[in-house]
Amino acid sequence: MPKAATILDARAMERTLKRMADQIVERHAAADRPLVLIGIQRRGVQLADRLAALIRAQDVAVQRGALDITLYRDDLQTVGPRPVVGATHLPFEVDGTEVVIVDDVLYTGRTVRAALDELADFGRPARIGLAVLVDRGGRELPIHADVVGKTIELDGDQRVDVQVHELDGADAVTVTTRAAA
Amino acid sequence: MTPLGKDLLDLESLSAEQIRLVLDTAEPFKEISERAIKKVPALRGQTIVNLFFEASTRTRTSFEFAEKRLSADTVNVAASGSSVSKGETLVDTARNLEAMRIDMVVIRHGASGAARFLADRIESNVINAGDGTHEHPTQGLLDLLTLRTKFGRLEGLKVCICGDVLHSRVARSNLWGLQKLGAQVGVCGPRSLLPNAIDDFGVTVFDRIEAAIEWADALNVLRLQLERMTAGYIPSLREYNRVFGVTRARLEKAPRDLVILHPGPMNRGVEIDSDVADGPHSVILDQVTNGVAVRMAVLYLLAGGRPELAEAAKGQGER
């Protein structure tokens, strides 16, 4: 029976997101260009929404978009039955903006690679940064996050899951260990 | 096996769930055609042959756009020599294609069953772009998507297929698709152009277009082929328009605002009048737009992954 441990409960997640929003505002402060948060489907979208609300509360203008990277995955041919493609919605001009890609977990980095390739097909941002709620290490590509909620180290048989109340009914970050066979 | 199997040959053999999967998959693909760069790498490196034994601009270019927007390499083969003897040449064609290691074939052929014939003989995915009078599944799917987008549902919707149902593969695909998704189907046309056993298909038959208009939520108006007149199925095109034409005057008498579909190309003034085709109730251009998205969805779903590697990938989960 796999065991799940909560490493961030709802309140801890709220505090973490608040700190992340502050960090994004700090990074952006000197820049003279529009700030845009782009959430990666699916949970990155909800997190981007929340971060945008926190940023707006500081009177900083920010726009939001959603990106589905399924069609840009590097494992599309081998991943088995076709993954469901979600919505991509970028209701703004991408050229010259300061983009912050938002996702729930950073692991191998392949999702972010796919997001960068897809974004390039939309335009040329002035700068792209990455904000993730959890960085679990295990990078397979030279990708790094600029703003990190929590850094954890996991073994091969462990996985981290982020739940958001908009989709899962509750806010939590949990680590599950697959039981030994 | 992908959820659709190896090929898309007809809608008759698909389940409601599979049809819904295609429609749901087509939704996000609509957005790609609105981008500045209308291309995603999903089918990069895949070779697709458009094998059209019957002339077609509309369907072929729609497939071509769908293929290219998914980054596939496309080759158009127009085997339009009409003296092609059906069975043998198709077998040879199949073997040649296999030898060139192509991934998918989109085939349109004058003989009913040609798509299955090909699919049974090659390993590549085969998509039926219209075989004889049998089926035209992607047209059926795009009609379903258009109706679903317009009405928000298909269940309980009353759709009347008007025209030469006897010779229409579009009508057959629509009939299967609509019934499987819970819509009510009607047909309307001169009895000479309706199949003899049509009453056995669970459809409502209307002998007069006025009755169909009163009953339906939407009309799918089929092209009346001009040859039908010379072959004696109908007295004249003018009479057909007079009795069965979808005209503005008739639509104005309808109890509700009907939605008008037409697979194209239209014979303006025969089965449909211009002011209807270009009017506010027509979704004919939406059908064309949706056609590209539906075909992208079908290509995406058929060019599936390898299941044996899915097991290995399952262990991971995040990225």
Short mmCIF file of C-alpha atoms in Angstrom, two decimals:
data_model
loop_
_atom_site.label_atom_id
_atom_site.label_comp_id
_atom_site.label_asym_id
_atom_site.label_seq_id
_atom_site.Cartn_x
_atom_site.Cartn_y
_atom_site.Cartn_z
CA MET A 1 0.00 0.00 0.00
CA PRO A 2 1.66 3.28 -1.02
CA LYS A 3 2.08 5.73 1.82
CA ALA A 4 1.49 9.45 1.33
CA ALA A 5 3.07 12.14 3.47
CA THR A 6 1.89 15.72 3.34
CA ILE A 7 4.81 18.07 3.06
CA LEU A 8 2.77 21.24 2.52
CA ASP A 9 -0.74 21.65 3.85
CA ALA A 10 -3.18 24.30 2.64
CA ARG A 11 -1.88 27.05 4.88
CA ALA A 12 1.75 26.29 4.16
CA MET A 13 0.92 26.32 0.46
CA GLU A 14 -0.74 29.71 0.83
CA ARG A 15 2.32 31.12 2.59
CA THR A 16 4.60 29.64 -0.02
CA LEU A 17 2.62 31.12 -2.89
CA LYS A 18 2.65 34.52 -1.20
CA ARG A 19 6.42 34.38 -0.93
CA MET A 20 6.71 33.27 -4.56
CA ALA A 21 4.53 36.17 -5.67
CA ASP A 22 6.80 38.58 -3.76
CA GLN A 23 9.85 37.08 -5.44
CA ILE A 24 8.31 37.42 -8.88
CA VAL A 25 7.50 41.06 -8.20
CA GLU A 26 11.07 41.66 -7.03
CA ARG A 27 12.57 40.10 -10.16
CA HIS A 28 10.29 42.14 -12.30
CA ALA A 29 10.63 45.46 -10.49
CA ALA A 30 13.43 46.91 -12.59
CA ALA A 31 11.98 45.82 -15.92
CA ASP A 32 10.10 48.21 -18.15
CA ARG A 33 7.91 45.69 -19.93
CA PRO A 34 4.62 43.89 -19.32
CA LEU A 35 4.63 41.00 -16.88
CA VAL A 36 2.87 37.86 -17.99
CA LEU A 37 2.31 34.61 -16.06
CA ILE A 38 1.78 31.56 -18.22
CA GLY A 39 0.55 28.46 -16.40
CA ILE A 40 1.24 25.02 -17.81
CA GLN A 41 -1.82 22.77 -18.01
CA ARG A 42 -3.11 21.63 -15.83
CA ARG A 43 -2.28 22.65 -12.27
CA GLY A 44 0.23 25.28 -13.36
CA VAL A 45 -2.78 27.22 -14.62
CA GLN A 46 -4.48 27.35 -11.23
CA LEU A 47 -1.21 28.27 -9.53
CA ALA A 48 -0.62 31.03 -12.09
CA ASP A 49 -4.11 32.36 -11.38
CA ARG A 50 -3.39 32.54 -7.68
CA LEU A 51 0.01 34.11 -8.13
CA ALA A 52 -1.48 36.70 -10.46
CA ALA A 53 -4.10 37.61 -7.86
CA LEU A 54 -1.39 37.98 -5.21
CA ILE A 55 0.68 40.12 -7.53
CA ARG A 56 -2.23 42.35 -8.44
CA ALA A 57 -2.87 42.86 -4.72
CA GLN A 58 0.47 44.65 -4.70
CA ASP A 59 -0.73 46.97 -7.46
CA VAL A 60 1.53 45.38 -10.03
CA ALA A 61 -0.04 44.83 -13.44
CA VAL A 62 0.13 41.25 -14.64
CA GLN A 63 -1.62 39.22 -17.33
CA ARG A 64 -2.31 35.50 -17.35
CA GLY A 65 -2.24 32.82 -19.98
CA ALA A 66 -2.54 29.04 -20.17
CA LEU A 67 -0.33 26.75 -22.18
CA ASP A 68 -0.91 23.10 -23.04
CA ILE A 69 2.33 21.44 -24.05
CA THR A 70 1.02 17.99 -24.99
CA LEU A 71 1.67 18.41 -28.72
CA TYR A 72 5.25 19.51 -28.05
CA ARG A 73 6.19 16.61 -25.79
CA ASP A 74 9.34 14.78 -26.78
CA ASP A 75 7.78 11.44 -25.83
CA LEU A 76 4.54 11.76 -27.78
CA GLN A 77 5.28 8.70 -29.90
CA THR A 78 6.09 6.46 -26.96
CA VAL A 79 3.83 7.58 -24.18
CA GLY A 80 1.06 5.14 -25.10
CA PRO A 81 -2.58 6.06 -25.63
CA ARG A 82 -2.76 9.62 -26.79
CA PRO A 83 -2.70 12.10 -23.92
CA VAL A 84 -5.63 14.48 -23.74
CA VAL A 85 -4.82 17.88 -25.20
CA GLY A 86 -5.89 20.79 -23.02
CA ALA A 87 -6.56 24.40 -23.93
CA THR A 88 -3.91 26.92 -24.87
CA HIS A 89 -5.01 30.51 -24.39
CA LEU A 90 -2.59 33.39 -24.69
CA PRO A 91 -4.78 36.47 -25.08
CA PHE A 92 -1.94 38.93 -25.53
CA GLU A 93 1.02 39.79 -27.71
CA VAL A 94 3.98 37.71 -26.54
CA ASP A 95 6.70 39.81 -28.17
CA GLY A 96 8.66 41.95 -25.76
CA THR A 97 6.97 40.72 -22.60
CA GLU A 98 8.50 39.40 -19.43
CA VAL A 99 7.11 35.89 -19.19
CA VAL A 100 7.11 33.77 -16.06
CA ILE A 101 6.21 30.15 -16.79
CA VAL A 102 4.37 28.65 -13.84
CA ASP A 103 4.15 24.94 -13.09
CA ASP A 104 3.46 22.79 -10.07
CA VAL A 105 6.44 20.41 -10.13
CA LEU A 106 9.83 20.68 -11.79
CA TYR A 107 11.46 17.29 -12.30
CA THR A 108 13.22 16.27 -15.53
CA GLY A 109 12.71 19.66 -17.13
CA ARG A 110 11.20 18.21 -20.29
CA THR A 111 7.84 19.91 -19.78
CA VAL A 112 9.55 23.29 -19.52
CA ARG A 113 11.59 22.52 -22.65
CA ALA A 114 8.33 21.79 -24.47
CA ALA A 115 6.82 25.03 -23.13
CA LEU A 116 9.81 27.05 -24.35
CA ASP A 117 9.51 25.55 -27.84
CA GLU A 118 5.80 26.23 -27.96
CA LEU A 119 6.19 29.79 -26.70
CA ALA A 120 8.76 30.44 -29.43
CA ASP A 121 6.03 29.68 -31.97
CA PHE A 122 3.92 32.44 -30.49
CA GLY A 123 6.50 35.19 -30.44
CA ARG A 124 9.65 36.46 -28.84
CA PRO A 125 9.41 37.38 -25.16
CA ALA A 126 12.02 39.78 -23.85
CA ARG A 127 12.76 37.43 -20.99
CA ILE A 128 11.40 34.10 -19.77
CA GLY A 129 11.64 32.97 -16.17
CA LEU A 130 10.32 29.88 -14.40
CA ALA A 131 8.38 29.64 -11.15
CA VAL A 132 7.52 26.24 -9.67
CA LEU A 133 5.84 25.26 -6.45
CA VAL A 134 8.03 22.17 -5.98
CA ASP A 135 11.49 21.42 -7.34
CA ARG A 136 12.18 17.72 -6.83
CA GLY A 137 15.55 17.57 -8.54
CA GLY A 138 16.29 14.87 -11.14
CA ARG A 139 16.88 17.21 -14.04
CA GLU A 140 17.56 15.56 -17.41
CA LEU A 141 17.99 18.86 -19.24
CA PRO A 142 19.81 22.07 -18.32
CA ILE A 143 16.72 23.82 -16.99
CA HIS A 144 16.48 25.74 -13.73
CA ALA A 145 13.73 27.51 -11.86
CA ASP A 146 14.10 31.16 -10.89
CA VAL A 147 11.44 31.08 -8.20
CA VAL A 148 10.91 27.92 -6.17
CA GLY A 149 8.31 27.26 -3.51
CA LYS A 150 9.90 24.22 -1.95
CA THR A 151 12.92 22.13 -2.85
CA ILE A 152 12.82 18.45 -1.97
CA GLU A 153 14.91 15.40 -2.74
CA LEU A 154 13.15 12.21 -3.65
CA ASP A 155 14.18 8.65 -4.28
CA GLY A 156 13.32 6.84 -7.48
CA ASP A 157 10.32 5.11 -5.97
CA GLN A 158 8.80 8.30 -4.61
CA ARG A 159 6.57 10.81 -6.35
CA VAL A 160 5.31 14.23 -5.40
CA ASP A 161 1.77 15.39 -6.19
CA VAL A 162 0.35 18.86 -5.96
CA GLN A 163 -3.37 19.19 -5.35
CA VAL A 164 -5.28 22.41 -5.91
CA HIS A 165 -8.77 22.93 -4.59
CA GLU A 166 -10.05 24.09 -7.97
CA LEU A 167 -9.41 20.62 -9.43
CA ASP A 168 -8.84 18.28 -6.48
CA GLY A 169 -11.03 19.75 -3.75
CA ALA A 170 -8.14 20.56 -1.43
CA ASP A 171 -4.75 22.28 -1.42
CA ALA A 172 -1.84 20.05 -0.52
CA VAL A 173 1.57 18.83 -1.61
CA THR A 174 2.11 15.16 -0.86
CA VAL A 175 4.93 12.68 -1.32
CA THR A 176 4.00 9.09 -2.01
CA THR A 177 6.37 6.18 -1.61
CA ARG A 178 5.61 3.11 -3.66
CA ALA A 179 5.66 0.16 -1.32
CA ALA A 180 8.36 -2.45 -1.91
CA ALA A 181 7.07 -5.28 -4.14
CA MET B 1 -3.87 -0.09 -29.83
CA THR B 2 -4.98 3.51 -29.72
CA PRO B 3 -8.56 4.03 -28.64
CA LEU B 4 -9.60 4.30 -32.30
CA GLY B 5 -7.78 1.23 -33.54
CA LYS B 6 -5.50 1.24 -36.55
CA ASP B 7 -7.82 2.92 -39.03
CA LEU B 8 -10.78 5.24 -39.39
CA LEU B 9 -12.96 3.60 -42.01
CA ASP B 10 -16.50 4.41 -40.99
CA LEU B 11 -18.68 5.66 -38.16
CA GLU B 12 -20.84 2.56 -38.17
CA SER B 13 -18.22 0.56 -36.29
CA LEU B 14 -17.30 3.27 -33.77
CA SER B 15 -18.82 3.45 -30.33
CA ALA B 16 -20.42 6.62 -29.01
CA GLU B 17 -17.45 6.94 -26.67
CA GLN B 18 -14.96 6.81 -29.51
CA ILE B 19 -16.89 9.40 -31.48
CA ARG B 20 -17.00 11.67 -28.46
CA LEU B 21 -13.26 11.21 -28.02
CA VAL B 22 -12.66 12.55 -31.52
CA LEU B 23 -14.98 15.52 -31.00
CA ASP B 24 -13.42 16.36 -27.62
CA THR B 25 -9.93 16.03 -29.08
CA ALA B 26 -10.84 18.33 -31.97
CA GLU B 27 -11.77 21.21 -29.64
CA PRO B 28 -8.25 22.26 -28.63
CA PHE B 29 -7.07 21.75 -32.20
CA LYS B 30 -9.36 24.54 -33.40
CA GLU B 31 -7.12 27.02 -31.61
CA ILE B 32 -4.02 26.00 -33.53
CA SER B 33 -5.51 27.25 -36.78
CA GLU B 34 -5.95 30.64 -35.13
CA ARG B 35 -2.29 31.01 -34.24
CA ALA B 36 0.20 33.06 -36.23
CA ILE B 37 2.36 29.98 -36.62
CA LYS B 38 -0.18 27.30 -37.45
CA LYS B 39 2.05 24.37 -36.69
CA VAL B 40 2.69 22.01 -33.81
CA PRO B 41 5.32 19.27 -33.88
CA ALA B 42 3.05 16.40 -32.87
CA LEU B 43 3.39 14.36 -36.08
CA ARG B 44 6.84 15.50 -37.04
CA GLY B 45 8.60 13.02 -39.30
CA GLN B 46 5.44 11.08 -40.10
CA THR B 47 4.79 10.49 -43.79
CA ILE B 48 1.20 10.70 -44.93
CA VAL B 49 -0.01 9.92 -48.44
CA ASN B 50 -3.24 11.43 -49.72
CA LEU B 51 -4.40 8.83 -52.17
CA PHE B 52 -7.32 10.30 -54.07
CA PHE B 53 -8.83 8.20 -56.80
CA GLU B 54 -11.68 10.66 -57.13
CA ALA B 55 -11.09 14.34 -57.76
CA SER B 56 -11.54 16.46 -54.67
CA THR B 57 -10.26 19.88 -53.80
CA ARG B 58 -12.11 20.55 -50.58
CA THR B 59 -11.50 17.32 -48.69
CA ARG B 60 -7.99 16.90 -49.92
CA THR B 61 -6.85 20.37 -49.02
CA SER B 62 -8.55 20.08 -45.64
CA PHE B 63 -6.58 16.91 -44.95
CA GLU B 64 -3.43 18.52 -46.28
CA PHE B 65 -3.79 21.47 -43.92
CA ALA B 66 -4.45 19.14 -41.03
CA GLU B 67 -1.38 17.06 -41.84
CA LYS B 68 0.92 20.02 -42.37
CA ARG B 69 -0.27 21.79 -39.23
CA LEU B 70 0.78 18.72 -37.30
CA SER B 71 4.21 18.92 -39.00
CA ALA B 72 3.76 15.72 -40.99
CA ASP B 73 5.23 15.27 -44.45
CA THR B 74 2.49 14.93 -47.03
CA VAL B 75 2.45 13.50 -50.51
CA ASN B 76 -0.55 13.80 -52.83
CA VAL B 77 -1.18 10.96 -55.21
CA ALA B 78 -4.02 11.52 -57.63
CA ALA B 79 -4.68 8.21 -59.28
CA SER B 80 -7.44 9.72 -61.32
CA GLY B 81 -7.27 7.46 -64.30
CA SER B 82 -10.83 6.20 -64.42
CA SER B 83 -9.97 3.03 -66.25
CA VAL B 84 -8.30 1.75 -63.10
CA SER B 85 -9.63 -1.73 -62.50
CA LYS B 86 -10.61 -1.72 -58.89
CA GLY B 87 -9.33 -4.74 -57.04
CA GLU B 88 -5.95 -5.51 -58.49
CA THR B 89 -4.57 -2.04 -58.85
CA LEU B 90 -5.47 -1.16 -55.33
CA VAL B 91 -3.52 -4.16 -54.08
CA ASP B 92 -0.49 -3.11 -56.09
CA THR B 93 -0.82 0.42 -54.81
CA ALA B 94 -0.98 -0.87 -51.28
CA ARG B 95 2.19 -2.90 -51.67
CA ASN B 96 4.08 -0.04 -53.25
CA LEU B 97 3.13 2.29 -50.45
CA GLU B 98 4.22 -0.20 -47.86
CA ALA B 99 7.54 -0.59 -49.56
CA MET B 100 8.07 3.14 -49.20
CA ARG B 101 7.47 2.91 -45.45
CA ILE B 102 4.74 5.46 -45.18
CA ASP B 103 2.94 5.93 -41.89
CA MET B 104 -0.60 6.84 -42.88
CA VAL B 105 -2.79 6.81 -45.97
CA VAL B 106 -5.82 8.97 -46.56
CA ILE B 107 -7.84 7.37 -49.33
CA ARG B 108 -10.78 8.47 -51.40
CA HIS B 109 -12.05 5.96 -53.92
CA GLY B 110 -15.10 5.42 -56.08
CA ALA B 111 -15.76 1.89 -54.85
CA SER B 112 -17.58 1.27 -51.59
CA GLY B 113 -15.34 -0.77 -49.34
CA ALA B 114 -12.11 0.39 -50.91
CA ALA B 115 -10.80 1.87 -47.69
CA ARG B 116 -11.28 -1.37 -45.78
CA PHE B 117 -9.77 -3.30 -48.66
CA LEU B 118 -6.65 -1.17 -48.34
CA ALA B 119 -6.60 -1.22 -44.55
CA ASP B 120 -6.68 -5.00 -44.48
CA ARG B 121 -3.62 -5.17 -46.66
CA ILE B 122 -1.23 -2.59 -45.25
CA GLU B 123 0.14 -1.90 -41.80
CA SER B 124 -0.08 1.86 -42.16
CA ASN B 125 -3.02 3.69 -40.63
CA VAL B 126 -5.79 4.17 -43.19
CA ILE B 127 -8.28 7.00 -43.11
CA ASN B 128 -11.36 6.80 -45.32
CA ALA B 129 -11.90 10.13 -47.08
CA GLY B 130 -14.96 8.78 -48.88
CA ASP B 131 -15.49 5.39 -50.46
CA GLY B 132 -18.16 5.06 -53.12
CA THR B 133 -21.55 5.59 -51.55
CA HIS B 134 -20.54 3.90 -48.32
CA GLU B 135 -19.20 6.41 -45.79
CA HIS B 136 -17.26 9.65 -45.36
CA PRO B 137 -16.46 9.45 -41.66
CA THR B 138 -14.49 12.69 -41.23
CA GLN B 139 -17.32 14.62 -42.85
CA GLY B 140 -19.76 12.97 -40.45
CA LEU B 141 -17.51 13.88 -37.54
CA LEU B 142 -17.13 17.50 -38.55
CA ASP B 143 -20.88 17.80 -39.00
CA LEU B 144 -21.34 16.41 -35.49
CA LEU B 145 -18.79 18.83 -34.09
CA THR B 146 -20.44 21.76 -35.83
CA LEU B 147 -23.86 20.82 -34.48
CA ARG B 148 -22.52 20.19 -31.00
CA THR B 149 -20.74 23.53 -30.95
CA LYS B 150 -23.83 25.35 -32.18
CA PHE B 151 -26.38 23.67 -29.92
CA GLY B 152 -24.23 22.65 -26.96
CA ARG B 153 -25.45 19.06 -27.24
CA LEU B 154 -26.41 16.35 -29.71
CA GLU B 155 -28.73 14.24 -27.60
CA GLY B 156 -32.34 14.76 -28.61
CA LEU B 157 -31.39 17.12 -31.41
CA LYS B 158 -33.54 16.75 -34.53
CA VAL B 159 -31.47 16.73 -37.66
CA CYS B 160 -32.92 16.19 -41.13
CA ILE B 161 -30.71 15.11 -43.99
CA CYS B 162 -32.14 16.54 -47.17
CA GLY B 163 -31.49 15.40 -50.69
CA ASP B 164 -29.97 12.51 -52.51
CA VAL B 165 -29.58 10.16 -49.56
CA LEU B 166 -29.49 7.14 -51.84
CA HIS B 167 -26.11 8.02 -53.32
CA SER B 168 -24.68 9.87 -50.32
CA ARG B 169 -21.82 8.60 -48.19
CA VAL B 170 -22.09 11.82 -46.20
CA ALA B 171 -25.69 10.92 -45.35
CA ARG B 172 -24.71 7.48 -44.17
CA SER B 173 -21.90 8.69 -41.94
CA ASN B 174 -24.14 11.39 -40.51
CA LEU B 175 -26.87 8.87 -39.85
CA TRP B 176 -24.60 6.57 -37.86
CA GLY B 177 -22.92 9.35 -35.96
CA LEU B 178 -26.11 11.20 -35.06
CA GLN B 179 -27.92 8.08 -33.93
CA LYS B 180 -25.05 6.86 -31.82
CA LEU B 181 -24.88 10.18 -30.01
CA GLY B 182 -28.60 10.22 -29.32
CA ALA B 183 -29.86 12.63 -31.93
CA GLN B 184 -33.06 12.05 -33.86
CA VAL B 185 -32.54 11.70 -37.59
CA GLY B 186 -34.91 12.57 -40.39
CA VAL B 187 -34.47 12.31 -44.14
CA CYS B 188 -36.25 14.29 -46.80
CA GLY B 189 -36.13 13.91 -50.54
CA PRO B 190 -37.92 12.40 -53.48
CA ARG B 191 -38.55 8.71 -52.90
CA SER B 192 -36.49 7.93 -55.96
CA LEU B 193 -33.47 9.29 -54.09
CA LEU B 194 -34.10 7.58 -50.76
CA PRO B 195 -32.89 4.01 -50.13
CA ASN B 196 -35.65 1.41 -50.28
CA ALA B 197 -35.14 0.18 -46.76
CA ILE B 198 -34.75 3.63 -45.24
CA ASP B 199 -37.69 3.07 -42.92
CA ASP B 200 -35.73 0.28 -41.21
CA PHE B 201 -33.03 2.71 -40.10
CA GLY B 202 -35.02 4.32 -37.34
CA VAL B 203 -35.28 7.62 -39.16
CA THR B 204 -38.31 9.76 -39.81
CA VAL B 205 -39.03 10.11 -43.50
CA PHE B 206 -40.42 13.40 -44.80
CA ASP B 207 -41.84 13.54 -48.27
CA ARG B 208 -42.10 17.30 -48.24
CA ILE B 209 -39.42 19.78 -47.30
CA GLU B 210 -41.98 21.93 -45.46
CA ALA B 211 -42.67 19.06 -43.07
CA ALA B 212 -38.97 18.53 -42.49
CA ILE B 213 -38.48 22.22 -41.79
CA GLU B 214 -41.29 22.18 -39.27
CA TRP B 215 -39.82 19.19 -37.44
CA ALA B 216 -36.08 19.82 -37.47
CA ASP B 217 -33.60 21.80 -35.39
CA ALA B 218 -31.07 21.58 -38.20
CA LEU B 219 -30.97 20.63 -41.86
CA ASN B 220 -28.01 18.98 -43.51
CA VAL B 221 -28.56 19.78 -47.17
CA LEU B 222 -26.85 17.42 -49.58
CA ARG B 223 -25.58 18.35 -52.99
CA LEU B 224 -27.84 17.18 -55.74
CA GLN B 225 -25.58 15.77 -58.38
CA LEU B 226 -26.52 17.07 -61.78
CA GLU B 227 -26.21 13.59 -63.29
CA ARG B 228 -29.27 12.46 -61.37
CA MET B 229 -31.41 14.42 -63.73
CA THR B 230 -29.97 12.81 -66.80
CA ALA B 231 -30.26 9.39 -65.18
CA GLY B 232 -33.96 9.90 -64.62
CA TYR B 233 -34.12 10.01 -60.84
CA ILE B 234 -35.79 13.41 -60.89
CA PRO B 235 -37.68 15.27 -63.60
CA SER B 236 -35.50 18.38 -63.59
CA LEU B 237 -33.30 20.49 -61.34
CA ARG B 238 -35.81 23.28 -61.46
CA GLU B 239 -38.56 21.00 -60.26
CA TYR B 240 -36.30 19.70 -57.53
CA ASN B 241 -35.72 23.22 -56.31
CA ARG B 242 -39.38 24.04 -56.52
CA VAL B 243 -40.42 21.04 -54.42
CA PHE B 244 -37.42 20.33 -52.21
CA GLY B 245 -35.25 23.43 -52.33
CA VAL B 246 -34.25 25.00 -49.03
CA THR B 247 -35.35 28.56 -49.66
CA ARG B 248 -35.64 31.61 -47.47
CA ALA B 249 -39.40 31.71 -47.86
CA ARG B 250 -39.70 28.17 -46.54
CA LEU B 251 -37.33 28.81 -43.62
CA GLU B 252 -39.26 31.89 -42.63
CA LYS B 253 -42.26 29.65 -41.98
CA ALA B 254 -40.24 27.47 -39.61
CA PRO B 255 -41.34 27.42 -35.96
CA ARG B 256 -37.76 28.00 -34.82
CA ASP B 257 -34.44 29.20 -36.20
CA LEU B 258 -33.06 26.28 -38.13
CA VAL B 259 -29.34 25.73 -38.49
CA ILE B 260 -28.29 24.94 -42.05
CA LEU B 261 -25.40 22.64 -42.94
CA HIS B 262 -24.10 21.62 -46.35
CA PRO B 263 -21.07 19.43 -47.04
CA GLY B 264 -20.26 21.36 -50.20
CA PRO B 265 -19.80 22.08 -52.96
CA MET B 266 -23.17 23.74 -53.29
CA ASN B 267 -25.38 23.93 -56.33
CA ARG B 268 -26.82 27.34 -55.57
CA GLY B 269 -30.41 27.55 -56.65
CA VAL B 270 -30.89 23.79 -56.78
CA GLU B 271 -30.89 22.16 -53.37
CA ILE B 272 -30.19 25.42 -51.54
CA ASP B 273 -30.75 29.05 -52.38
CA SER B 274 -27.97 31.58 -52.12
CA ASP B 275 -29.64 33.71 -49.50
CA VAL B 276 -29.90 30.67 -47.26
CA ALA B 277 -26.35 29.50 -47.89
CA ASP B 278 -25.01 32.97 -47.16
CA GLY B 279 -27.59 33.77 -44.51
CA PRO B 280 -27.38 34.00 -40.71
CA HIS B 281 -28.51 30.43 -40.07
CA SER B 282 -25.86 28.84 -42.22
CA VAL B 283 -22.92 27.18 -40.48
CA ILE B 284 -21.39 26.02 -43.74
CA LEU B 285 -18.16 27.91 -43.21
CA ASP B 286 -17.94 26.66 -39.62
CA GLN B 287 -18.10 23.16 -41.06
CA VAL B 288 -15.03 23.91 -43.15
CA THR B 289 -13.10 25.31 -40.19
CA ASN B 290 -14.13 22.42 -37.98
CA GLY B 291 -13.13 20.02 -40.73
CA VAL B 292 -9.47 20.86 -40.33
CA ALA B 293 -9.65 20.51 -36.54
CA VAL B 294 -11.48 17.17 -36.76
CA ARG B 295 -8.99 15.80 -39.24
CA MET B 296 -6.12 16.93 -37.03
CA ALA B 297 -7.76 15.14 -34.13
CA VAL B 298 -8.18 11.93 -36.14
CA LEU B 299 -4.57 11.99 -37.31
CA TYR B 300 -3.36 12.69 -33.80
CA LEU B 301 -5.40 9.86 -32.30
CA LEU B 302 -4.48 7.31 -34.97
CA ALA B 303 -0.76 8.06 -34.94
CA GLY B 304 -0.74 6.64 -31.45
CA GLY B 305 2.10 5.71 -29.25
CA ARG B 306 3.54 2.28 -28.76
CA PRO B 307 1.71 0.58 -25.90
CA GLU B 308 4.70 -1.46 -24.76
CA LEU B 309 6.55 1.73 -23.92
CA ALA B 310 3.49 3.09 -22.15
CA GLU B 311 4.08 0.58 -19.36
CA ALA B 312 7.58 1.87 -18.79
CA ALA B 313 6.41 5.46 -18.91
CA LYS B 314 3.62 4.81 -16.44
CA GLY B 315 6.00 4.54 -13.51
CA GLN B 316 6.96 8.20 -13.80
CA GLY B 317 4.15 10.69 -13.80
CA GLU B 318 5.70 14.05 -13.27
CA ARG B 319 8.24 15.67 -15.46
#
